[in-house]
PDB file of C-alpha atoms in Angstrom:
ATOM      1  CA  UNK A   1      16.094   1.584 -11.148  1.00  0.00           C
ATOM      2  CA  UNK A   2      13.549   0.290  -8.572  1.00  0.00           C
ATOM      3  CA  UNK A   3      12.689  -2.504 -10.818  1.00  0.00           C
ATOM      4  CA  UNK A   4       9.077  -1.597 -11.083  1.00  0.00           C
ATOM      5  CA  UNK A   5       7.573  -0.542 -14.520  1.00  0.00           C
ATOM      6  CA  UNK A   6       4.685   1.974 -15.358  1.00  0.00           C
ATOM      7  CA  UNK A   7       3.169   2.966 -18.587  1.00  0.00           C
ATOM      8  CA  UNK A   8       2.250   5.736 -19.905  1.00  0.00           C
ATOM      9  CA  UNK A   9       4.702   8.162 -18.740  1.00  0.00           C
ATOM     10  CA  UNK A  10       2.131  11.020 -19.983  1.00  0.00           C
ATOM     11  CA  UNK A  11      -1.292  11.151 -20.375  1.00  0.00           C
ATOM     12  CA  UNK A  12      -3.441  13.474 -21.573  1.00  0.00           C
ATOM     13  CA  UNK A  13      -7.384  13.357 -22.208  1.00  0.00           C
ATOM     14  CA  UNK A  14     -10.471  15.091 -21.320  1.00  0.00           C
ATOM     15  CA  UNK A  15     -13.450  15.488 -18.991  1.00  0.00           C
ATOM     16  CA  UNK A  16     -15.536  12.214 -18.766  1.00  0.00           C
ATOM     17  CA  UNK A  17     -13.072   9.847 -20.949  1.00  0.00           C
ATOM     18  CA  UNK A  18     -11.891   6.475 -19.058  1.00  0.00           C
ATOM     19  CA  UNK A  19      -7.885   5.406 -18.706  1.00  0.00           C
ATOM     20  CA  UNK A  20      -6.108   2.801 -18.328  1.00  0.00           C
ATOM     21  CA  UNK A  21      -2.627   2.960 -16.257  1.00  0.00           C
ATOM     22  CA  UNK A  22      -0.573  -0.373 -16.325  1.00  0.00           C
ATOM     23  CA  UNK A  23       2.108  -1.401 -13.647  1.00  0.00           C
ATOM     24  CA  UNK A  24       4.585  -4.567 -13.586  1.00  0.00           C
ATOM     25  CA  UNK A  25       5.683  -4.850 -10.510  1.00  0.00           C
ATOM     26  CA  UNK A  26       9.414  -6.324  -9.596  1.00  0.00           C
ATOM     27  CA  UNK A  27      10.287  -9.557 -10.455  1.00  0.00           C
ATOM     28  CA  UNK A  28       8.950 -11.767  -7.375  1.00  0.00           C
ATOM     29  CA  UNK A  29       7.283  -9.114  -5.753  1.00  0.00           C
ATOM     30  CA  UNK A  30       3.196 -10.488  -5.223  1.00  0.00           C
ATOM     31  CA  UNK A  31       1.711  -7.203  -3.779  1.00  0.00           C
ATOM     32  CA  UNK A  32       0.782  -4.098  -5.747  1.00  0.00           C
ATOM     33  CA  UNK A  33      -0.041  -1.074  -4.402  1.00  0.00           C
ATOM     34  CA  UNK A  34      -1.642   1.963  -6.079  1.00  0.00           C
ATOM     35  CA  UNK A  35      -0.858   5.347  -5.083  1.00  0.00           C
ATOM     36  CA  UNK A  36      -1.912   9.090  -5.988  1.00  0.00           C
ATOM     37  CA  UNK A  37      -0.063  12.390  -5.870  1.00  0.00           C
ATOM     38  CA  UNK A  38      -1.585  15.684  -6.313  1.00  0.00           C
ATOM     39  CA  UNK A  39      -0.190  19.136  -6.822  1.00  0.00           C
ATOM     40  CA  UNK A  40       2.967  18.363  -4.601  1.00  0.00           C
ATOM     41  CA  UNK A  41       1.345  16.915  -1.747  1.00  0.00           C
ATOM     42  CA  UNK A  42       1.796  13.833  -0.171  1.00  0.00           C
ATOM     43  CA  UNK A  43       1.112  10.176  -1.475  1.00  0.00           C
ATOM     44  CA  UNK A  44      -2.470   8.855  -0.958  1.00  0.00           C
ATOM     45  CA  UNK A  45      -3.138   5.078  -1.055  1.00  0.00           C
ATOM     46  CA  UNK A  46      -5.237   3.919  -2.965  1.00  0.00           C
ATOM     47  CA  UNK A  47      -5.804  -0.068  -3.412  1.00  0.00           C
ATOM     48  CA  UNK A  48      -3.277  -2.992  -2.869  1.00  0.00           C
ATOM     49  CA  UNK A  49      -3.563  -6.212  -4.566  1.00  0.00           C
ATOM     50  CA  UNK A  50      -1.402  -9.868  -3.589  1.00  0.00           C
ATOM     51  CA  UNK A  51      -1.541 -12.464  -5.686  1.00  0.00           C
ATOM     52  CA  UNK A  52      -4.242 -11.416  -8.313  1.00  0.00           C
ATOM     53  CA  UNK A  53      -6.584 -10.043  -4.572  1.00  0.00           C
ATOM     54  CA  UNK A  54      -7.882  -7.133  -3.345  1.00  0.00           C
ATOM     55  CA  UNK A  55      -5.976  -6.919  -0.178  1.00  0.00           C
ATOM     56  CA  UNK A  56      -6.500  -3.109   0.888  1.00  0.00           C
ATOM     57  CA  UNK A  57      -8.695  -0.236  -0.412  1.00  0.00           C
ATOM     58  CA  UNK A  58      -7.731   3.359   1.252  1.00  0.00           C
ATOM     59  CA  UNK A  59      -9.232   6.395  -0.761  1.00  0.00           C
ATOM     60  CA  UNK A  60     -10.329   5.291  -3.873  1.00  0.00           C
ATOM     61  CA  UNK A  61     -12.872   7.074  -5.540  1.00  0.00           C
ATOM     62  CA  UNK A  62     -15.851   4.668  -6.860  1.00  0.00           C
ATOM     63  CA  UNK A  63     -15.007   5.435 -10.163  1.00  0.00           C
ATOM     64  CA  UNK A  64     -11.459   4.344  -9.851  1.00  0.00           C
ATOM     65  CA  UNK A  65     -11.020   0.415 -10.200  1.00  0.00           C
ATOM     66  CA  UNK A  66      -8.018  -1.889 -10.170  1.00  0.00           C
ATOM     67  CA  UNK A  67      -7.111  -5.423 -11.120  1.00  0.00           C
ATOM     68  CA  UNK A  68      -4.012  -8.053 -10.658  1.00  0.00           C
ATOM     69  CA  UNK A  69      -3.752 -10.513 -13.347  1.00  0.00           C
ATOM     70  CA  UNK A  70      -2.065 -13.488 -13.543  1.00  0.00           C
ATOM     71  CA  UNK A  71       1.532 -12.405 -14.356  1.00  0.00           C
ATOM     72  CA  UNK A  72       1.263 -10.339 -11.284  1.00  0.00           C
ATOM     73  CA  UNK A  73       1.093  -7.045 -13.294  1.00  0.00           C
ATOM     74  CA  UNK A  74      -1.777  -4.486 -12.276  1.00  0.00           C
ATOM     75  CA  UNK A  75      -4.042  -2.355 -14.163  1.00  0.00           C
ATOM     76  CA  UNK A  76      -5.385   1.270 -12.442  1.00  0.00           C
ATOM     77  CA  UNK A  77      -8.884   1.873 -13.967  1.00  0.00           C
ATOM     78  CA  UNK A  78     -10.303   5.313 -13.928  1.00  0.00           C
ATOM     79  CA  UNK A  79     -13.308   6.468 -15.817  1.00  0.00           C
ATOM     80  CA  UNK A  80     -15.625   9.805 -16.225  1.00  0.00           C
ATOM     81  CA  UNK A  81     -13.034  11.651 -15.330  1.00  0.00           C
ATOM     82  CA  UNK A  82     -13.026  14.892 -13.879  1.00  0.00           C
ATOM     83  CA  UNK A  83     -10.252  17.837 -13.908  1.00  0.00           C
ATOM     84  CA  UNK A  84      -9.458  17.141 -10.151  1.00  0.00           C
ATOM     85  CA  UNK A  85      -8.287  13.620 -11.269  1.00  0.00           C
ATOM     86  CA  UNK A  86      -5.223  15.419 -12.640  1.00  0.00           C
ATOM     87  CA  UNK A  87      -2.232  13.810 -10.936  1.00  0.00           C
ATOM     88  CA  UNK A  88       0.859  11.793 -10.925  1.00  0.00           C
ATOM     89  CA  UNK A  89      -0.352   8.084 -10.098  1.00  0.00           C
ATOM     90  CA  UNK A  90       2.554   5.683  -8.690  1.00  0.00           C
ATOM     91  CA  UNK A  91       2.384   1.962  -8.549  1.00  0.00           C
ATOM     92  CA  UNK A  92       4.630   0.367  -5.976  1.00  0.00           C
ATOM     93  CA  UNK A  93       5.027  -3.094  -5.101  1.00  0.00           C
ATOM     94  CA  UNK A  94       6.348  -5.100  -2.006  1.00  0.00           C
ATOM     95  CA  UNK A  95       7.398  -8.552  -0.700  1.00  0.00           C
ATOM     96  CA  UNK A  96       4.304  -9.483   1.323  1.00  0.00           C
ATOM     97  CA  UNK A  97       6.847  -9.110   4.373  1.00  0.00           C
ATOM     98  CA  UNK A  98       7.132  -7.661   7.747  1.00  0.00           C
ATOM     99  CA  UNK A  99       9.153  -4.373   7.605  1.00  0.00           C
ATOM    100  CA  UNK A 100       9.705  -4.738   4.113  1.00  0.00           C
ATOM    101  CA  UNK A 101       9.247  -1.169   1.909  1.00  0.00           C
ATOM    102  CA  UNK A 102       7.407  -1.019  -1.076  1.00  0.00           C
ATOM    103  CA  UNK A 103       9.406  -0.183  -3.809  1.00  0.00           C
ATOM    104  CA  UNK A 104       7.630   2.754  -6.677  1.00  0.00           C
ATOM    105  CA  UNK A 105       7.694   3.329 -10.369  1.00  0.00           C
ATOM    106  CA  UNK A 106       8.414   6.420 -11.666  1.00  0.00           C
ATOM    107  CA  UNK A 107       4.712   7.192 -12.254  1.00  0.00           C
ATOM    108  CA  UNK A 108       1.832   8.445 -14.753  1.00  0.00           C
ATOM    109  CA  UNK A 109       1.444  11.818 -15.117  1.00  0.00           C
ATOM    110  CA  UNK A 110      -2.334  12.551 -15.685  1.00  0.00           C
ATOM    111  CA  UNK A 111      -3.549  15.366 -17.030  1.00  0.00           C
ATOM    112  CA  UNK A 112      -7.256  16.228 -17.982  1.00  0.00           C
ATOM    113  CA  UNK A 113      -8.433  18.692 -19.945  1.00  0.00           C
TER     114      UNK A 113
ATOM    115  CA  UNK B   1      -7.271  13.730   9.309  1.00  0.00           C
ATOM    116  CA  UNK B   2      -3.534  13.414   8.805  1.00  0.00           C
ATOM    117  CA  UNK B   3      -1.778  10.344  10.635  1.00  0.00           C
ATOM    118  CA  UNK B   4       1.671  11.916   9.253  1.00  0.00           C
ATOM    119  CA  UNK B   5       3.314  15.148   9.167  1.00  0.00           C
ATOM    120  CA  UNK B   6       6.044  16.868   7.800  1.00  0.00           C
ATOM    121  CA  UNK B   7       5.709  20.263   9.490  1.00  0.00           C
ATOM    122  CA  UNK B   8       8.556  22.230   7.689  1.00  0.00           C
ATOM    123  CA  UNK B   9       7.893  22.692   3.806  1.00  0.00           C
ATOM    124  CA  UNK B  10      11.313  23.075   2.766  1.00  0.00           C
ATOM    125  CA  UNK B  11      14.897  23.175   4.481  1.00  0.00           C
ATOM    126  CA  UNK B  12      17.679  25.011   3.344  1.00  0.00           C
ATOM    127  CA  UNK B  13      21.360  24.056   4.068  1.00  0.00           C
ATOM    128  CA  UNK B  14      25.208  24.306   3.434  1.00  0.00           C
ATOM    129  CA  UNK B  15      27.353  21.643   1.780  1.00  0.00           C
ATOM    130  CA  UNK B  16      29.129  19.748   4.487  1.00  0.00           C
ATOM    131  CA  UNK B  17      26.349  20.507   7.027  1.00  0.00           C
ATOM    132  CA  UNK B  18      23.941  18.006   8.894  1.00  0.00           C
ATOM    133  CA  UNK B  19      20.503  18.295   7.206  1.00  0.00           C
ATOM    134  CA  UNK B  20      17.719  16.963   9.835  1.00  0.00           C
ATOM    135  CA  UNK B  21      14.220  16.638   8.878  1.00  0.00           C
ATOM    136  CA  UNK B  22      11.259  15.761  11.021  1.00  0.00           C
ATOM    137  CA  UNK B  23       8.294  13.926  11.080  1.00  0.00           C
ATOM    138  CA  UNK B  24       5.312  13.737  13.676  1.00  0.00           C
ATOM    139  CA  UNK B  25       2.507  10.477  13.520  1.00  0.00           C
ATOM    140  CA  UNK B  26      -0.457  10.466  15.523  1.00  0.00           C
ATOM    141  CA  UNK B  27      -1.373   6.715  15.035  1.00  0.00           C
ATOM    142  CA  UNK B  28      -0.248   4.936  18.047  1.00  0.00           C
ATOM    143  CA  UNK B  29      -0.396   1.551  15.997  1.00  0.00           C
ATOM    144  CA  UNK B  30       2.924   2.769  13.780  1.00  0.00           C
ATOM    145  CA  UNK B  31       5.430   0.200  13.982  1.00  0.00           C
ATOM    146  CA  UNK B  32       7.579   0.399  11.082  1.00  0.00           C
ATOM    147  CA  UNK B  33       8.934   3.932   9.626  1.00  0.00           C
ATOM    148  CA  UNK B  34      10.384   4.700   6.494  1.00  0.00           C
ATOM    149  CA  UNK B  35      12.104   7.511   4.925  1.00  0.00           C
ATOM    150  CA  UNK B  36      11.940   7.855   0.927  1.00  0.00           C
ATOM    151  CA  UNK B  37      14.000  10.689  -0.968  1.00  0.00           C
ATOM    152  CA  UNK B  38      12.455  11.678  -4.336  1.00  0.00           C
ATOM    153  CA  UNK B  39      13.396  13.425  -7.313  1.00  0.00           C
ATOM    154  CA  UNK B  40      11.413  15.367  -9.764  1.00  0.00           C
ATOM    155  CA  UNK B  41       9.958  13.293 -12.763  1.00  0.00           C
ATOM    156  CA  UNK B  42      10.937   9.941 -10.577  1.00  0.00           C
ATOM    157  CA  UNK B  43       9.067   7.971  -7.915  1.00  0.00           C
ATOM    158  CA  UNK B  44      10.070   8.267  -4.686  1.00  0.00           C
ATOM    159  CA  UNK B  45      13.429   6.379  -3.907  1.00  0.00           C
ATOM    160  CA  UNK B  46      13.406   3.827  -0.449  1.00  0.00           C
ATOM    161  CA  UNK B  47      16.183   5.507   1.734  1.00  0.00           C
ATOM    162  CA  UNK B  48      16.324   4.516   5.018  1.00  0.00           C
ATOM    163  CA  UNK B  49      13.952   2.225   7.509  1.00  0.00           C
ATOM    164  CA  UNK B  50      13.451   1.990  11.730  1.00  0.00           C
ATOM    165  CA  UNK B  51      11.269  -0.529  13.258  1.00  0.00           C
ATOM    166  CA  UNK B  52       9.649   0.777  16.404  1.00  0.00           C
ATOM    167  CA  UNK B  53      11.820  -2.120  18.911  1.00  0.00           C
ATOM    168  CA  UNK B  54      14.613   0.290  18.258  1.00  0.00           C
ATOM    169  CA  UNK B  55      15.580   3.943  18.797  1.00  0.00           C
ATOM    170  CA  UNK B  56      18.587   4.668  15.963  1.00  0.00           C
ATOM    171  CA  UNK B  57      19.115   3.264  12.745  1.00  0.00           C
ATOM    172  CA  UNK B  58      22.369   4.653  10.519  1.00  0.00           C
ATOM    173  CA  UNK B  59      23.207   3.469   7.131  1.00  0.00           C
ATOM    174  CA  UNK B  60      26.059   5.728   5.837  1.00  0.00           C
ATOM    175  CA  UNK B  61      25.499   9.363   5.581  1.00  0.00           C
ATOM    176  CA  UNK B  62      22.126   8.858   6.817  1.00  0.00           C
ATOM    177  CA  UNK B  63      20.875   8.015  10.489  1.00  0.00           C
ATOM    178  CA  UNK B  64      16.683   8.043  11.627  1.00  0.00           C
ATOM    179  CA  UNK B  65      16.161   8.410  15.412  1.00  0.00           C
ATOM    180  CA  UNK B  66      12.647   7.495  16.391  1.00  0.00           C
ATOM    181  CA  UNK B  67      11.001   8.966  19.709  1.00  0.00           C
ATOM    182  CA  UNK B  68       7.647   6.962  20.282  1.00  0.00           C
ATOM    183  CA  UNK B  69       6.779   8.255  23.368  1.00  0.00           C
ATOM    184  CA  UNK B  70       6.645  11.755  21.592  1.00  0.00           C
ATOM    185  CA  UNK B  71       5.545  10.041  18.629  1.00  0.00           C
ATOM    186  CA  UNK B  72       8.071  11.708  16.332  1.00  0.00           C
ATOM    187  CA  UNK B  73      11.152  10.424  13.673  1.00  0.00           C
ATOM    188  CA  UNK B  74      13.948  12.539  11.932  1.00  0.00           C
ATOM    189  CA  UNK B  75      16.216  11.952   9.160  1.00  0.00           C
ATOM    190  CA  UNK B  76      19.962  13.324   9.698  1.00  0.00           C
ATOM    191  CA  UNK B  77      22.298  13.400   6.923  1.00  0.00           C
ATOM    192  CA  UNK B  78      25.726  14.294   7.749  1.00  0.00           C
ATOM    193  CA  UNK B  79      27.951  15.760   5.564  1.00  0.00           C
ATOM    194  CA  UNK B  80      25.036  17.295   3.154  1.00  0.00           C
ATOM    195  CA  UNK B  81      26.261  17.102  -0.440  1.00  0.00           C
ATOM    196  CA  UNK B  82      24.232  19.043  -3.114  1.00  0.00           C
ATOM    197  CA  UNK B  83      23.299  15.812  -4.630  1.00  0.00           C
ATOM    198  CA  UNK B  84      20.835  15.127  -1.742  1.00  0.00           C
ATOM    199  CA  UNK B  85      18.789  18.207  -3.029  1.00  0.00           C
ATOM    200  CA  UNK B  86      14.998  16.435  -3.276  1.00  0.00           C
ATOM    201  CA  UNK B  87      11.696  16.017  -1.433  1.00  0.00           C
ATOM    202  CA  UNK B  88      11.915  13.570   1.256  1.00  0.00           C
ATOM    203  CA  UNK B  89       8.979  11.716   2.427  1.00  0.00           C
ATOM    204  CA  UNK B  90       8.568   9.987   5.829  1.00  0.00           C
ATOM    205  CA  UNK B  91       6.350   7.184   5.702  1.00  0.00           C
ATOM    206  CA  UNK B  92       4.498   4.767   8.515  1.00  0.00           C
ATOM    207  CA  UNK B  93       3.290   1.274   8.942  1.00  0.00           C
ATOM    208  CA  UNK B  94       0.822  -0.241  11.311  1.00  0.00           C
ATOM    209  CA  UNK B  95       1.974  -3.945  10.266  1.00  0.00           C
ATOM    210  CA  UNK B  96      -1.086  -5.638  11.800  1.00  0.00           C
ATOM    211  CA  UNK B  97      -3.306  -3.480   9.395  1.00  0.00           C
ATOM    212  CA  UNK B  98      -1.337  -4.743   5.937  1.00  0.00           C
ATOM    213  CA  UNK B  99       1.584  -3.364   4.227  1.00  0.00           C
ATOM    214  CA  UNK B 100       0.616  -0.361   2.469  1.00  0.00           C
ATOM    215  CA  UNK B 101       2.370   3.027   3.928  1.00  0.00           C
ATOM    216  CA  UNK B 102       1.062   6.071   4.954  1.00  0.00           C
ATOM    217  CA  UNK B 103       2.735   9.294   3.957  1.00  0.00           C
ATOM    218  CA  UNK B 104       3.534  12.858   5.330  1.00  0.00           C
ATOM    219  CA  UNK B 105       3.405  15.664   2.231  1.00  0.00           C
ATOM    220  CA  UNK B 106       6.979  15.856   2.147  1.00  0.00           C
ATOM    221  CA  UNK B 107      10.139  18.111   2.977  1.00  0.00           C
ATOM    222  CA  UNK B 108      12.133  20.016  -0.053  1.00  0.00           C
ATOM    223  CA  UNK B 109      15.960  19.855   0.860  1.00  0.00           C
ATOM    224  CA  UNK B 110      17.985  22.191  -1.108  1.00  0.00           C
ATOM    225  CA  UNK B 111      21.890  21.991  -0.197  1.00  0.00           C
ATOM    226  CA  UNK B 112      23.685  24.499  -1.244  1.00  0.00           C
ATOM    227  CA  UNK B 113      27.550  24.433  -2.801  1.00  0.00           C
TER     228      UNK B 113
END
């Protein structure tokens, strides 16, 4: 158990809806990070947040948005959704550290319809 | 334009054997490397970890040798045990340019009894 929390599991909509995905990272751990996986590829980053701020953005689509509230847990926005948004999204978080890794949930499985 | 690769798809080896998978990084600015192991419906797992200042890095069954002049990392895992059947991910980190990692698409080990 890698200590880090994500809800849904599943999720299942349809074309043009909005979802919410919800991380909590490990206890003490400041930064979130926000990845995606699709069809058995690799990991794509998406944002990072420390302390409640955007510290990173990689390839986030601009309908794809993210917060950090004050408890430190994270929220992964994404709205008119298409069917190439289907994908497993991980949260990870990290000790804001030098050669520290980032440790992942098990994920949100998104499908769309 | 991918910064990581995992060339090889999927490895296949016997029980008791030495698995090695291998990763190639074009970014010159890499100076922390990662190896994650992950199973299906989990996130990937943290495994193993080489900062560039070194060569060689062993934790158990599992060593990563790092070759920065050719810009390449492997994972050996000696004795294979069917148990270490998963995807494994390498993963980079400029450390100047934040924390988040940047992955290769992956290996599938299957080790066979």
């Amino acid at each position: 158990d890698s200590g880090v929390t994500q809800t849904p599991k599943h999720l299942i909509t349809a074309t043009g809806q909005r979802v919410t995905l919800r991380c909590s990272p490990r206890s003490g751990d400041l930064s979130v990070y926000w990845y995606q996986q699709s069809l058995d590829q690799g990991l794509q980053f998406l944002i990072q947040y420390y302390n409640g701020e955007e510290r990173a953005k990689g390839n986030i689509l601009e309908r794809f948005s993210a917060q950090q509230f004050p408890d430190l847990h994270s929220e992964l926005n994404l709205s008119s959704l298409e069917l190439g948004d289907s994908a497993l999204y991980f949260c990870a978080s990290s000790v804001e550290q030098e050669n520290s890794p980032l440790h992942f949930g098990n994920g949100t499985r998104l499908t769309v319809t | 334009d991918q910064q990581v690769k995992q060339n090889s798809p999927s490895l296949s080896v016997q029980e008791g054997r030495i698995s090695i998978l291998n990763c190639d990084y074009t970014n010159s600015m890499f100076d922390y490397f990662l190896w994650y192991k992950k199973y299906p419906a989990e996130g990937p797992t943290f495994l193993i970890s080489i900062s560039s200042i070194k060569d060689k890095n062993e934790d158990g069954r599992f060593t990563v040798f790092l070759n920065k002049s050719a810009k390449h990392l492997s994972l050996h895992i000696v004795p294979s045990q069917p148990g270490d059947s998963a995807v494994y991910f390498c993963a980079a980190r400029d450390n100047n340019a934040g924390n988040m990692l940047t992955f290769g698409g992956g290996t599938r080990l299957m080790v066979k009894p």
